[in-house]
Short mmCIF file of C-alpha atoms in Angstrom, two decimals:
data_model
loop_
_atom_site.label_atom_id
_atom_site.label_comp_id
_atom_site.label_asym_id
_atom_site.label_seq_id
_atom_site.Cartn_x
_atom_site.Cartn_y
_atom_site.Cartn_z
CA MET A 1 -30.89 -17.64 13.63
CA SER A 2 -30.28 -17.54 9.85
CA VAL A 3 -28.93 -14.45 8.19
CA LYS A 4 -30.80 -13.16 5.21
CA ARG A 5 -28.43 -12.85 2.33
CA LYS A 6 -27.99 -13.19 -1.43
CA ALA A 7 -25.04 -14.50 -3.42
CA VAL A 8 -22.95 -11.91 -5.34
CA ASN A 9 -21.74 -12.98 -8.71
CA ASN A 10 -20.97 -9.64 -10.29
CA ASN A 11 -19.65 -6.16 -9.54
CA ILE A 12 -19.68 -5.29 -5.91
CA CYS A 13 -19.82 -1.65 -6.74
CA ASP A 14 -23.37 -2.07 -8.11
CA TRP A 15 -24.49 -3.44 -4.73
CA LEU A 16 -22.78 -0.57 -2.98
CA LYS A 17 -24.49 1.93 -5.29
CA ARG A 18 -27.99 0.43 -4.65
CA ASN A 19 -27.49 0.70 -0.93
CA ASP A 20 -26.20 4.31 -0.88
CA GLY A 21 -26.67 5.79 2.60
CA PHE A 22 -26.87 2.48 4.31
CA GLU A 23 -24.38 0.19 6.08
CA VAL A 24 -23.42 -2.49 3.59
CA ASP A 25 -22.12 -5.88 4.81
CA PHE A 26 -20.68 -8.76 2.94
CA LEU A 27 -19.94 -12.23 4.08
CA ILE A 28 -17.72 -14.96 2.74
CA GLU A 29 -18.99 -18.42 3.62
CA GLN A 30 -19.29 -21.83 2.02
CA ASP A 31 -17.05 -20.72 -0.95
CA LYS A 32 -19.46 -17.95 -1.86
CA PHE A 33 -19.59 -14.22 -1.48
CA TRP A 34 -22.91 -13.06 0.16
CA HIS A 35 -24.55 -9.65 0.34
CA LEU A 36 -26.41 -9.11 3.64
CA ILE A 37 -29.50 -6.92 4.15
CA PRO A 38 -28.43 -3.30 4.53
CA LYS A 39 -28.71 -1.50 7.77
CA LEU A 40 -29.83 2.05 8.43
CA ARG A 41 -27.55 4.03 10.78
CA GLU A 42 -28.01 7.36 12.42
CA ASN A 43 -25.57 10.09 11.64
CA ALA A 44 -24.37 8.09 8.62
CA VAL A 45 -22.91 11.16 7.04
CA GLY A 46 -20.12 11.15 9.57
CA HIS A 47 -18.90 7.73 8.36
CA TYR A 48 -18.21 8.82 4.83
CA THR A 49 -14.82 9.51 3.46
CA THR A 50 -12.90 9.44 0.19
CA ILE A 51 -10.21 7.15 -1.13
CA GLN A 52 -7.40 7.82 -3.67
CA SER A 53 -5.46 5.34 -5.73
CA LEU A 54 -1.79 4.91 -5.14
CA ASP A 55 -0.96 5.62 -8.74
CA SER A 56 -2.38 9.14 -8.42
CA LEU A 57 0.30 9.72 -5.78
CA VAL A 58 3.14 8.28 -7.90
CA ARG A 59 3.90 10.39 -10.93
CA ALA A 60 6.46 10.25 -13.71
CA ASP A 61 7.53 13.83 -12.78
CA LEU A 62 9.11 13.89 -9.33
CA SER A 63 8.21 17.58 -8.89
CA ILE A 64 4.51 16.58 -8.76
CA SER A 65 4.87 13.14 -7.16
CA GLU A 66 3.20 13.43 -3.74
CA ILE A 67 4.62 10.20 -2.50
CA THR A 68 8.17 11.64 -2.55
CA ARG A 69 7.05 14.04 0.20
CA TYR A 70 6.32 11.18 2.52
CA SER A 71 8.98 10.41 5.16
CA PRO A 72 11.03 7.18 5.04
CA ARG A 73 8.94 5.99 7.99
CA GLU A 74 5.71 6.58 6.18
CA LYS A 75 6.88 4.72 3.15
CA LEU A 76 8.02 1.72 5.25
CA ILE A 77 4.68 1.51 6.99
CA LEU A 78 2.81 1.55 3.69
CA CYS A 79 5.19 -1.06 2.17
CA TYR A 80 4.93 -3.23 5.29
CA THR A 81 1.15 -3.08 5.27
CA LEU A 82 1.02 -4.15 1.62
CA ALA A 83 3.53 -6.96 2.09
CA ASN A 84 1.73 -8.17 5.11
CA SER A 85 -1.54 -8.20 3.16
CA MET A 86 0.17 -10.29 0.45
CA LEU A 87 1.23 -12.67 3.16
CA PHE A 88 -2.40 -13.31 4.06
CA LEU A 89 -3.90 -13.14 0.60
CA TYR A 90 -1.48 -15.07 -1.58
CA PRO A 91 -1.71 -17.65 -2.76
CA GLY A 92 -5.50 -17.56 -2.83
CA CYS A 93 -8.45 -16.41 -4.89
CA TRP A 94 -8.13 -12.83 -3.74
CA SER A 95 -4.83 -12.21 -5.44
CA ARG A 96 -4.73 -14.26 -8.56
CA ARG A 97 -4.10 -11.23 -10.66
CA PRO A 98 -0.90 -9.31 -10.08
CA TRP A 99 -1.56 -6.04 -8.24
CA THR A 100 -0.95 -2.52 -9.74
CA SER A 101 -0.72 0.77 -7.99
CA ALA A 102 -4.04 1.64 -9.66
CA MET A 103 -5.60 -1.24 -7.69
CA VAL A 104 -4.29 0.03 -4.32
CA TYR A 105 -6.46 2.65 -2.62
CA LEU A 106 -5.68 4.87 0.38
CA VAL A 107 -8.24 6.35 2.62
CA ARG A 108 -8.31 10.11 2.57
CA ARG A 109 -9.75 12.18 5.33
CA ARG A 110 -10.73 15.83 5.21
CA ILE A 111 -9.51 17.96 8.14
CA GLY A 112 -10.19 21.62 7.82
CA GLY A 113 -9.54 22.63 4.21
CA SER A 114 -7.00 19.97 3.44
CA LYS A 115 -6.86 16.29 2.86
CA SER A 116 -4.26 13.65 3.51
CA SER A 117 -3.82 9.99 2.55
CA SER A 118 -3.60 7.43 5.29
CA VAL A 119 -0.87 4.88 4.54
CA THR A 120 -2.06 2.66 7.38
CA PHE A 121 -5.30 1.66 5.71
CA PRO A 122 -4.53 0.65 2.10
CA HIS A 123 -7.27 -1.17 0.18
CA VAL A 124 -6.74 -3.48 -2.73
CA SER A 125 -9.45 -3.79 -5.30
CA VAL A 126 -10.09 -7.20 -6.73
CA GLU A 127 -12.25 -8.79 -9.42
CA LEU A 128 -14.34 -11.71 -8.40
CA GLN A 129 -14.30 -14.46 -10.83
CA GLN A 130 -15.85 -17.91 -10.66
CA SER A 131 -13.16 -20.68 -10.87
CA GLN A 132 -13.07 -24.37 -10.81
CA SER A 133 -12.11 -25.86 -7.40
CA GLY A 134 -8.43 -26.61 -7.19
CA GLN A 135 -7.61 -24.67 -10.39
CA LYS A 136 -3.95 -23.78 -10.62
CA LEU A 137 -2.27 -21.10 -12.67
CA VAL A 138 0.06 -22.63 -15.22
CA ARG A 139 3.49 -20.87 -15.71
CA ASP A 140 4.94 -20.64 -19.13
CA HIS A 141 8.35 -22.39 -19.34
CA ASN A 142 9.92 -19.17 -20.63
CA GLN A 143 8.75 -17.17 -17.66
CA TYR A 144 11.58 -16.55 -15.14
CA HIS A 145 9.30 -15.78 -12.09
CA ASP A 146 7.12 -18.38 -10.58
CA HIS A 147 4.81 -16.08 -8.75
CA PRO A 148 3.79 -12.87 -10.64
CA PRO A 149 1.78 -11.39 -7.78
CA ILE A 150 4.92 -11.33 -5.72
CA LEU A 151 6.90 -9.84 -8.60
CA TYR A 152 4.40 -7.04 -9.03
CA LEU A 153 4.21 -6.38 -5.26
CA GLY A 154 7.98 -5.67 -5.60
CA ILE A 155 7.22 -3.21 -8.45
CA ILE A 156 4.63 -1.39 -6.27
CA LEU A 157 7.17 -1.16 -3.46
CA LEU A 158 9.74 0.18 -5.93
CA GLU A 159 7.27 2.86 -6.99
CA ILE A 160 6.73 3.82 -3.42
CA ALA A 161 10.42 3.93 -2.69
CA THR A 162 11.43 5.88 -5.78
CA GLY A 163 8.35 8.07 -5.95
CA THR A 164 8.09 7.40 -9.77
CA VAL A 165 5.68 5.47 -11.76
CA PHE A 166 6.92 2.19 -13.30
CA THR A 167 5.94 1.83 -16.95
CA ARG A 168 4.83 -1.77 -17.38
CA SER A 169 5.04 -3.87 -20.39
CA ASP A 170 1.92 -4.05 -22.53
CA ASP A 171 2.87 -7.34 -24.17
CA ALA A 172 -0.05 -9.66 -24.75
CA GLU A 173 1.60 -12.61 -23.15
CA LEU A 174 2.04 -12.88 -19.40
CA HIS A 175 5.45 -14.53 -19.39
CA ASN A 176 6.82 -11.77 -21.68
CA ARG A 177 5.33 -9.06 -19.35
CA CYS A 178 6.93 -10.67 -16.29
CA ASN A 179 10.31 -11.02 -17.98
CA GLN A 180 10.36 -7.51 -19.31
CA ASP A 181 9.03 -5.85 -16.14
CA GLY A 182 11.26 -7.86 -13.84
CA ARG A 183 14.33 -7.03 -15.83
CA GLN A 184 13.45 -3.34 -16.01
CA ALA A 185 12.56 -3.10 -12.32
CA LEU A 186 15.85 -4.62 -11.18
CA LYS A 187 17.72 -2.29 -13.43
CA GLN A 188 15.70 0.66 -12.07
CA LEU A 189 16.43 -0.35 -8.49
CA ASP A 190 20.10 -0.68 -9.01
CA SER A 191 20.33 2.64 -10.85
CA PHE A 192 18.29 4.47 -8.18
CA GLU A 193 20.40 3.13 -5.37
CA THR A 194 23.57 4.04 -7.08
CA GLN A 195 22.55 7.57 -7.88
CA ASN A 196 21.15 8.26 -4.30
CA ARG A 197 23.46 6.38 -2.13
CA GLY A 198 24.76 9.61 -0.52
CA ASN A 199 21.40 11.29 -0.26
CA PRO A 200 19.70 10.44 2.99
CA PHE A 201 16.40 12.00 1.75
CA ARG A 202 16.21 9.93 -1.33
CA ARG A 203 18.08 6.79 -0.40
CA ILE A 204 16.14 3.52 -0.28
CA SER A 205 16.45 2.00 3.14
CA PRO A 206 18.38 -1.24 3.37
CA ALA A 207 15.28 -3.24 4.46
CA LEU A 208 13.06 -1.90 1.72
CA GLY A 209 15.87 -2.61 -0.87
CA GLU A 210 16.14 -6.12 0.50
CA ALA A 211 12.33 -6.67 0.25
CA ILE A 212 12.09 -5.39 -3.28
CA ARG A 213 14.97 -7.62 -4.45
CA ALA A 214 13.31 -10.58 -2.73
CA CYS A 215 10.14 -9.92 -4.69
CA LEU A 216 12.00 -9.46 -7.99
CA LEU A 217 14.46 -12.29 -7.83
CA LEU A 218 12.60 -14.82 -5.66
CA GLU A 219 15.85 -16.28 -4.42
CA LEU A 220 15.69 -18.67 -1.56
CA PRO A 221 18.00 -17.94 1.45
CA LYS A 222 20.48 -20.66 2.43
CA ASN A 223 18.62 -21.61 5.56
CA PHE A 224 15.19 -21.67 3.97
CA PRO A 225 13.31 -24.88 5.12
CA SER A 226 12.13 -25.77 1.55
CA GLN A 227 14.01 -26.19 -1.72
CA ASN A 228 11.16 -24.64 -3.83
CA LEU A 229 8.13 -22.39 -3.69
CA ILE A 230 5.44 -24.77 -4.82
CA GLU A 231 3.38 -25.40 -1.74
CA ASP A 232 1.35 -22.64 -0.18
CA GLY A 233 3.16 -22.98 3.08
CA SER A 234 6.67 -22.41 1.62
CA ILE A 235 5.34 -19.44 -0.41
CA ARG A 236 3.91 -17.72 2.61
CA GLN A 237 7.12 -18.57 4.59
CA PHE A 238 9.16 -16.81 1.86
CA ILE A 239 6.93 -13.73 1.93
CA LEU A 240 7.21 -13.58 5.71
CA ASP A 241 10.96 -14.23 6.05
CA CYS A 242 12.27 -12.32 2.94
CA ILE A 243 9.70 -9.51 2.53
CA VAL A 244 7.63 -8.80 5.60
CA GLN A 245 10.28 -9.46 8.33
CA PRO A 246 12.97 -7.04 6.97
CA LEU A 247 10.47 -4.24 6.81
CA ALA A 248 9.08 -5.02 10.33
CA THR A 249 12.57 -5.12 11.85
CA GLU A 250 13.56 -1.79 10.42
CA LEU A 251 10.33 -0.26 11.48
CA LYS A 252 10.86 -1.47 15.03
CA ASP A 253 14.59 -0.85 15.41
CA GLY A 254 14.99 2.20 13.14
CA HIS A 255 11.70 4.02 13.56
CA LYS A 256 10.26 2.66 16.89
CA VAL A 257 7.05 1.50 15.26
CA PHE A 258 5.93 -1.38 17.46
CA LEU A 259 4.43 -4.12 15.42
CA ASP A 260 3.53 -6.82 18.06
CA ASP A 261 -0.13 -6.13 17.75
CA PHE A 262 0.01 -3.77 14.73
CA ASN A 263 -2.97 -5.48 12.83
CA ASN A 264 -5.13 -5.43 15.87
CA ALA A 265 -4.49 -1.82 16.36
CA LEU A 266 -6.01 -1.13 12.89
CA SER A 267 -9.30 -2.93 13.54
CA GLN A 268 -12.64 -1.51 14.29
CA ASP A 269 -13.50 0.13 17.74
CA LYS A 270 -9.84 0.68 18.68
CA ASP A 271 -9.24 3.94 20.64
CA VAL A 272 -6.60 6.46 19.81
CA ASP A 273 -3.99 5.05 22.13
CA SER A 274 -4.28 1.67 20.57
CA LEU A 275 -2.86 3.09 17.32
CA GLU A 276 -0.40 5.52 18.90
CA ARG A 277 0.92 2.46 20.95
CA TYR A 278 2.46 1.22 17.80
CA GLY A 279 3.65 4.66 16.52
CA ILE A 280 0.66 5.21 14.35
CA ARG A 281 -1.44 8.33 14.29
CA SER A 282 -5.21 8.21 14.92
CA GLN A 283 -7.38 7.83 11.89
CA ALA A 284 -10.89 8.64 10.66
CA SER A 285 -13.87 6.32 11.57
CA TRP A 286 -13.39 2.82 10.48
CA PRO A 287 -14.34 1.04 8.24
CA PRO A 288 -14.63 3.76 5.59
CA ARG A 289 -17.34 4.11 3.02
CA ILE A 290 -16.69 5.16 -0.53
CA GLU A 291 -17.66 8.61 -1.56
CA HIS A 292 -17.82 9.57 -5.18
CA THR A 293 -16.08 12.98 -5.65
CA GLN A 294 -14.83 15.03 -8.58
CA SER A 295 -11.17 14.29 -9.19
CA ASP A 296 -10.63 17.78 -10.55
CA ASP A 297 -11.93 19.56 -7.55
CA ALA A 298 -9.89 22.71 -7.36
CA ALA A 299 -9.98 22.76 -3.60
CA ASP A 300 -8.74 19.29 -3.30
CA GLN A 301 -4.98 20.03 -3.50
CA PRO A 302 -2.50 17.35 -2.75
CA TYR A 303 -1.31 17.28 0.82
CA SER A 304 1.94 15.89 2.21
CA PRO A 305 2.13 14.96 5.86
CA ALA A 306 5.92 15.22 5.68
CA LEU A 307 5.49 19.02 4.93
CA GLU A 308 3.45 19.61 8.03
CA GLU A 309 5.56 21.55 10.60
CA GLN A 310 4.10 19.73 13.47
CA ASN A 311 3.95 16.48 11.61
CA PRO A 312 7.21 15.52 9.78
CA GLY A 313 7.21 11.68 10.63
CA VAL A 314 4.88 8.91 10.48
CA CYS A 315 1.94 11.34 11.20
CA LEU A 316 -0.33 10.18 8.43
CA THR A 317 -3.10 12.85 8.99
CA ARG A 318 -3.03 16.34 10.33
CA ALA A 319 -2.88 16.44 14.15
CA MET A 320 -6.38 16.71 15.48
CA LYS A 321 -6.96 19.26 18.14
CA PRO A 322 -8.22 17.26 21.26
CA VAL A 323 -11.83 17.67 21.96
CA ALA A 324 -12.34 19.55 25.22
CA GLU A 325 -13.29 17.23 28.04
CA ASP A 326 -13.28 17.22 31.81
CA ARG A 327 -9.74 16.15 32.71
CA CYS A 328 -7.53 17.12 35.60
CA GLU A 329 -3.83 17.19 36.31
CA LEU A 330 -1.90 16.67 39.47
CA CYS A 331 0.79 19.05 40.72
CA LEU A 332 4.22 17.84 41.43
CA TYR A 333 4.41 16.49 44.98
CA ALA A 334 5.09 18.89 47.79
CA ASP A 335 4.11 18.86 51.50
CA ARG A 336 0.83 20.67 51.35
CA GLY A 337 -2.47 19.61 49.77
CA GLU A 338 -3.11 20.83 46.21
CA MET A 339 -6.41 20.93 44.54
CA GLU A 340 -6.70 19.38 41.06
CA ARG A 341 -7.19 21.90 38.44
CA PRO A 342 -8.60 21.53 34.87
CA VAL A 343 -6.21 20.86 32.14
CA ASP A 344 -5.44 23.59 29.60
CA GLU A 345 -6.44 21.87 26.37
CA GLU A 346 -4.19 24.18 24.29
CA LYS A 347 -1.22 22.98 26.42
CA VAL A 348 -2.15 19.36 25.97
CA TYR A 349 -2.36 19.92 22.28
CA SER A 350 0.98 21.64 22.18
CA ALA A 351 2.66 18.95 24.32
CA THR A 352 1.17 16.21 22.17
CA LYS A 353 2.39 17.97 19.03
CA TRP A 354 5.97 18.35 20.47
CA LEU A 355 6.07 14.59 21.53
CA LYS A 356 5.18 13.54 17.92
CA TRP A 357 7.91 15.77 16.50
CA HIS A 358 10.44 14.45 19.07
CA SER A 359 9.55 10.84 18.32
CA ASN A 360 9.92 11.33 14.67
CA ALA A 361 13.30 13.15 15.15
CA LEU A 362 14.63 10.12 17.15
CA ALA A 363 13.39 7.73 14.45
CA ARG A 364 15.24 9.65 11.79
CA ILE A 365 18.50 9.63 13.81
CA GLN A 366 18.16 6.00 14.39
CA ALA A 367 17.49 5.26 10.71
CA ASP A 368 20.56 7.30 9.59
CA ARG A 369 22.61 5.61 12.31
CA ILE A 370 21.63 2.12 11.06
CA ALA A 371 22.17 3.05 7.44
CA ALA A 372 25.63 4.38 8.20
CA ASN A 373 26.55 1.31 10.35
CA VAL A 374 27.24 3.49 13.35
CA PRO A 375 27.39 1.32 16.44
CA LYS A 376 24.87 1.90 19.27
CA PRO A 377 26.09 4.41 21.88
CA GLN A 378 26.20 3.46 25.66
CA ARG A 379 22.73 3.54 27.14
CA VAL A 380 22.05 6.31 29.71
CA LYS A 381 20.80 4.94 33.03
CA ILE A 382 17.99 6.83 34.76
CA ALA A 383 16.46 6.23 38.26
CA ILE A 384 13.00 7.44 39.05
CA LEU A 385 12.32 7.77 42.75
CA ASP A 386 8.56 8.05 43.18
CA SER A 387 5.29 6.21 43.90
CA GLY A 388 6.36 3.21 41.89
CA ILE A 389 5.12 1.73 38.63
CA ASP A 390 2.04 -0.21 37.56
CA LEU A 391 1.73 -0.78 33.82
CA SER A 392 -1.24 -2.48 32.14
CA ASP A 393 -0.58 -5.41 29.88
CA ASP A 394 -0.86 -3.18 26.74
CA HIS A 395 1.52 -0.57 28.30
CA ARG A 396 3.99 -3.23 29.24
CA LEU A 397 4.16 -4.29 25.51
CA LEU A 398 4.81 -0.68 24.62
CA TYR A 399 7.02 0.62 27.35
CA ASN A 400 8.80 -2.40 28.99
CA THR A 401 10.69 -3.14 25.87
CA ASP A 402 14.37 -3.68 25.64
CA PRO A 403 15.95 -2.51 27.81
CA GLU A 404 13.39 -3.63 30.36
CA ILE A 405 12.45 -1.45 33.35
CA ILE A 406 14.21 -2.37 36.59
CA TYR A 407 12.14 -2.02 39.77
CA ARG A 408 12.65 -2.04 43.49
CA ASN A 409 10.21 -1.44 46.27
CA TRP A 410 11.68 0.42 49.31
CA ILE A 411 8.45 0.40 51.28
CA ASP A 412 7.74 -3.19 52.01
CA GLY A 413 10.33 -4.93 49.77
CA GLY A 414 7.73 -6.63 47.58
CA GLN A 415 8.65 -7.64 44.07
CA GLN A 416 5.31 -6.92 42.42
CA TRP A 417 5.03 -3.63 40.48
CA GLU A 418 2.81 -1.17 42.40
CA ASP A 419 1.68 2.45 42.11
CA ASP A 420 -1.28 3.66 44.13
CA VAL A 421 -1.53 7.11 42.53
CA GLY A 422 0.03 6.79 39.04
CA HIS A 423 2.50 9.56 39.38
CA GLY A 424 5.67 7.33 39.05
CA THR A 425 4.07 5.38 36.25
CA HIS A 426 3.38 8.66 34.40
CA LEU A 427 7.04 9.70 34.79
CA ALA A 428 8.27 6.34 33.55
CA ILE A 429 6.13 6.44 30.48
CA LEU A 430 7.12 9.99 29.78
CA LEU A 431 10.82 9.13 30.05
CA ARG A 432 10.35 6.10 27.78
CA LYS A 433 8.88 8.46 25.12
CA ILE A 434 11.60 11.05 25.55
CA ALA A 435 14.46 8.53 25.77
CA PRO A 436 13.42 5.18 24.51
CA GLU A 437 16.94 3.76 24.51
CA ALA A 438 17.59 4.66 28.15
CA VAL A 439 17.76 2.07 30.94
CA ILE A 440 15.02 3.07 33.40
CA HIS A 441 15.09 2.09 37.05
CA VAL A 442 12.04 2.73 39.20
CA ALA A 443 12.28 2.98 43.04
CA ARG A 444 9.01 2.97 44.98
CA VAL A 445 9.76 5.27 47.92
CA PHE A 446 6.27 6.34 48.97
CA LYS A 447 2.74 5.17 48.48
CA LYS A 448 0.65 8.25 47.87
CA LYS A 449 2.64 11.29 48.98
CA PRO A 450 6.12 11.74 50.43
CA SER A 451 6.63 13.08 53.92
CA ILE A 452 9.74 13.84 56.02
CA SER A 453 8.86 11.38 58.80
CA ARG A 454 7.83 8.46 56.70
CA SER A 455 9.73 8.80 53.36
CA ALA A 456 12.99 10.68 53.83
CA HIS A 457 15.18 7.69 55.08
CA LYS A 458 13.75 5.46 52.40
CA ILE A 459 14.48 8.03 49.67
CA ALA A 460 18.06 8.53 51.05
CA LYS A 461 18.61 4.72 50.88
CA ALA A 462 17.21 4.66 47.32
CA VAL A 463 19.53 7.39 46.27
CA MET A 464 22.56 5.52 47.57
CA HIS A 465 21.44 2.37 45.91
CA ALA A 466 20.75 4.10 42.64
CA VAL A 467 24.33 5.50 42.72
CA ASP A 468 26.41 2.53 44.04
CA GLU A 469 24.36 -0.51 42.80
CA TRP A 470 22.45 0.65 39.76
CA GLU A 471 25.34 2.96 38.70
CA VAL A 472 22.89 5.43 37.11
CA ASP A 473 23.74 8.61 35.33
CA MET A 474 20.67 10.53 36.45
CA ILE A 475 18.14 10.53 39.32
CA VAL A 476 14.68 12.05 39.01
CA MET A 477 12.76 13.07 42.13
CA SER A 478 9.51 15.01 41.24
CA PHE A 479 8.68 15.88 44.82
CA GLY A 480 9.90 18.06 47.57
CA PHE A 481 9.72 18.69 51.32
CA GLY A 482 9.28 21.91 53.32
CA GLU A 483 12.31 21.21 55.53
CA ARG A 484 15.83 19.73 55.35
CA HIS A 485 16.71 16.18 56.06
CA GLU A 486 20.32 15.25 56.95
CA ALA A 487 20.41 11.68 55.61
CA LEU A 488 18.77 12.74 52.42
CA GLU A 489 21.10 15.67 52.00
CA ASN A 490 24.15 13.41 52.61
CA ALA A 491 22.85 10.98 50.00
CA ILE A 492 22.45 13.74 47.46
CA LYS A 493 26.02 14.91 48.16
CA HIS A 494 27.27 11.43 47.59
CA ALA A 495 25.49 11.27 44.26
CA THR A 496 26.83 14.59 43.06
CA ALA A 497 30.35 13.54 44.12
CA LYS A 498 29.95 10.53 41.74
CA ASP A 499 28.97 12.96 38.91
CA VAL A 500 25.27 11.77 38.93
CA LEU A 501 22.81 14.36 37.71
CA ILE A 502 19.82 14.86 40.00
CA PHE A 503 16.49 16.56 38.95
CA ALA A 504 14.03 17.46 41.72
CA ALA A 505 10.90 19.53 41.92
CA ALA A 506 11.91 23.04 42.82
CA SER A 507 8.46 24.10 44.23
CA ASN A 508 4.79 23.88 43.48
CA ASP A 509 4.35 27.41 44.84
CA GLY A 510 6.55 29.56 42.69
CA LYS A 511 9.95 30.89 43.39
CA ASN A 512 9.06 32.23 46.89
CA ARG A 513 9.23 28.78 48.55
CA PRO A 514 11.77 26.34 47.11
CA ASP A 515 11.39 22.82 48.34
CA GLU A 516 13.96 20.31 49.54
CA ALA A 517 15.54 18.17 48.03
CA ALA A 518 15.91 20.71 45.19
#
């Protein structure tokens, strides 16, 4: 079935304006840019949002520069996304002109009376021009930089890092502009790093400084597979190795932003967890539509996610209060049947808010530790004695990272991860969020619910193994019994004699009936 379409040879904005209120689709095929027949969608109003140019966030006066209020983590994510875009778009017809901060647009979403800019969804505006097949840009002999788009990517990253606008040369000749801007950018980078070396809030991170220098100097590393940057493959390899990779490494190691499937997480129809899996907050509907608004709207005051009390980290938009839905929670295990009860949505919201704050605090500590060259501390070892663990493939990518989870089945001795009720899995994920650097051991000691007759001996053996073989620092047992058990009691005494901390469920029925093993 053929698709009805028409070739676009001029301003895309005209086509968007003609189709206001409709879904507008474009297609690139057979070296042409096609406009497809618009589609009418229900509830189209809910899909509209606004966008803001990056240069409106970067000002010459630091006191009014909104980008300075973003956390180091937010800045790194934005820089990584732009660098990764350059990797896919250059060299190519989409990035023949050097980018400027005025060409980079950020999605803004209105939540309540405020707006915030999403650094995970930058857009780059380009001008479509017809060109001859195989046409190459010719570099002037006096131009020091072979690839101006990479040079000016570095200048944009510098603007993000410093929070100040870079005044570009207005010389008529490209080679003069490149030479003057490159020299001034490197000077500004050196000066900024020198002045703010002891200021953790203004300091440029090592990876970002490395990426900016790579853009400005275009120096090949010693082990680079090519001796020049002439072929498309070697250019993209340089962007990947020297610009994208340092940013990705610091995001993962210093800020716990997982990038294995980062780009997939930003595609259409992904749920909230698919973004949060990589350390990214949920966003507005995607893809966005352009909404024309008055720039001098008095109610549209600049908003900084870093100033949000509940949102000091990578949180790119205000935390959305969860929509009420029918969900249930399970009590901690005890020896009597509990009924599931509805979740208090306010508590869910508060817990989610605290976990976001905690994650960001850990990331900041890690970033400062790396910047100060402080060696990694010894990892804490934690044993979870529970219903087991069973992670989906996506959750394995997120939670079974270094150090990997260690598992043992005390029920039937099987090696395959199992969890019939999900309680142990929930605990393991929660501990991974709270203490991502900890070594987690999971012991499957019961299938659905612990009991004295079936589970106590297995639990006692698991406690002894955790102390003597795994040499853990802490044991977590989120269950209890209504009576004492000698073997389990002896195992717990053995653990405490070895200075192992033990956390167990005190009771599900208040202070009047404490459970064993607590």
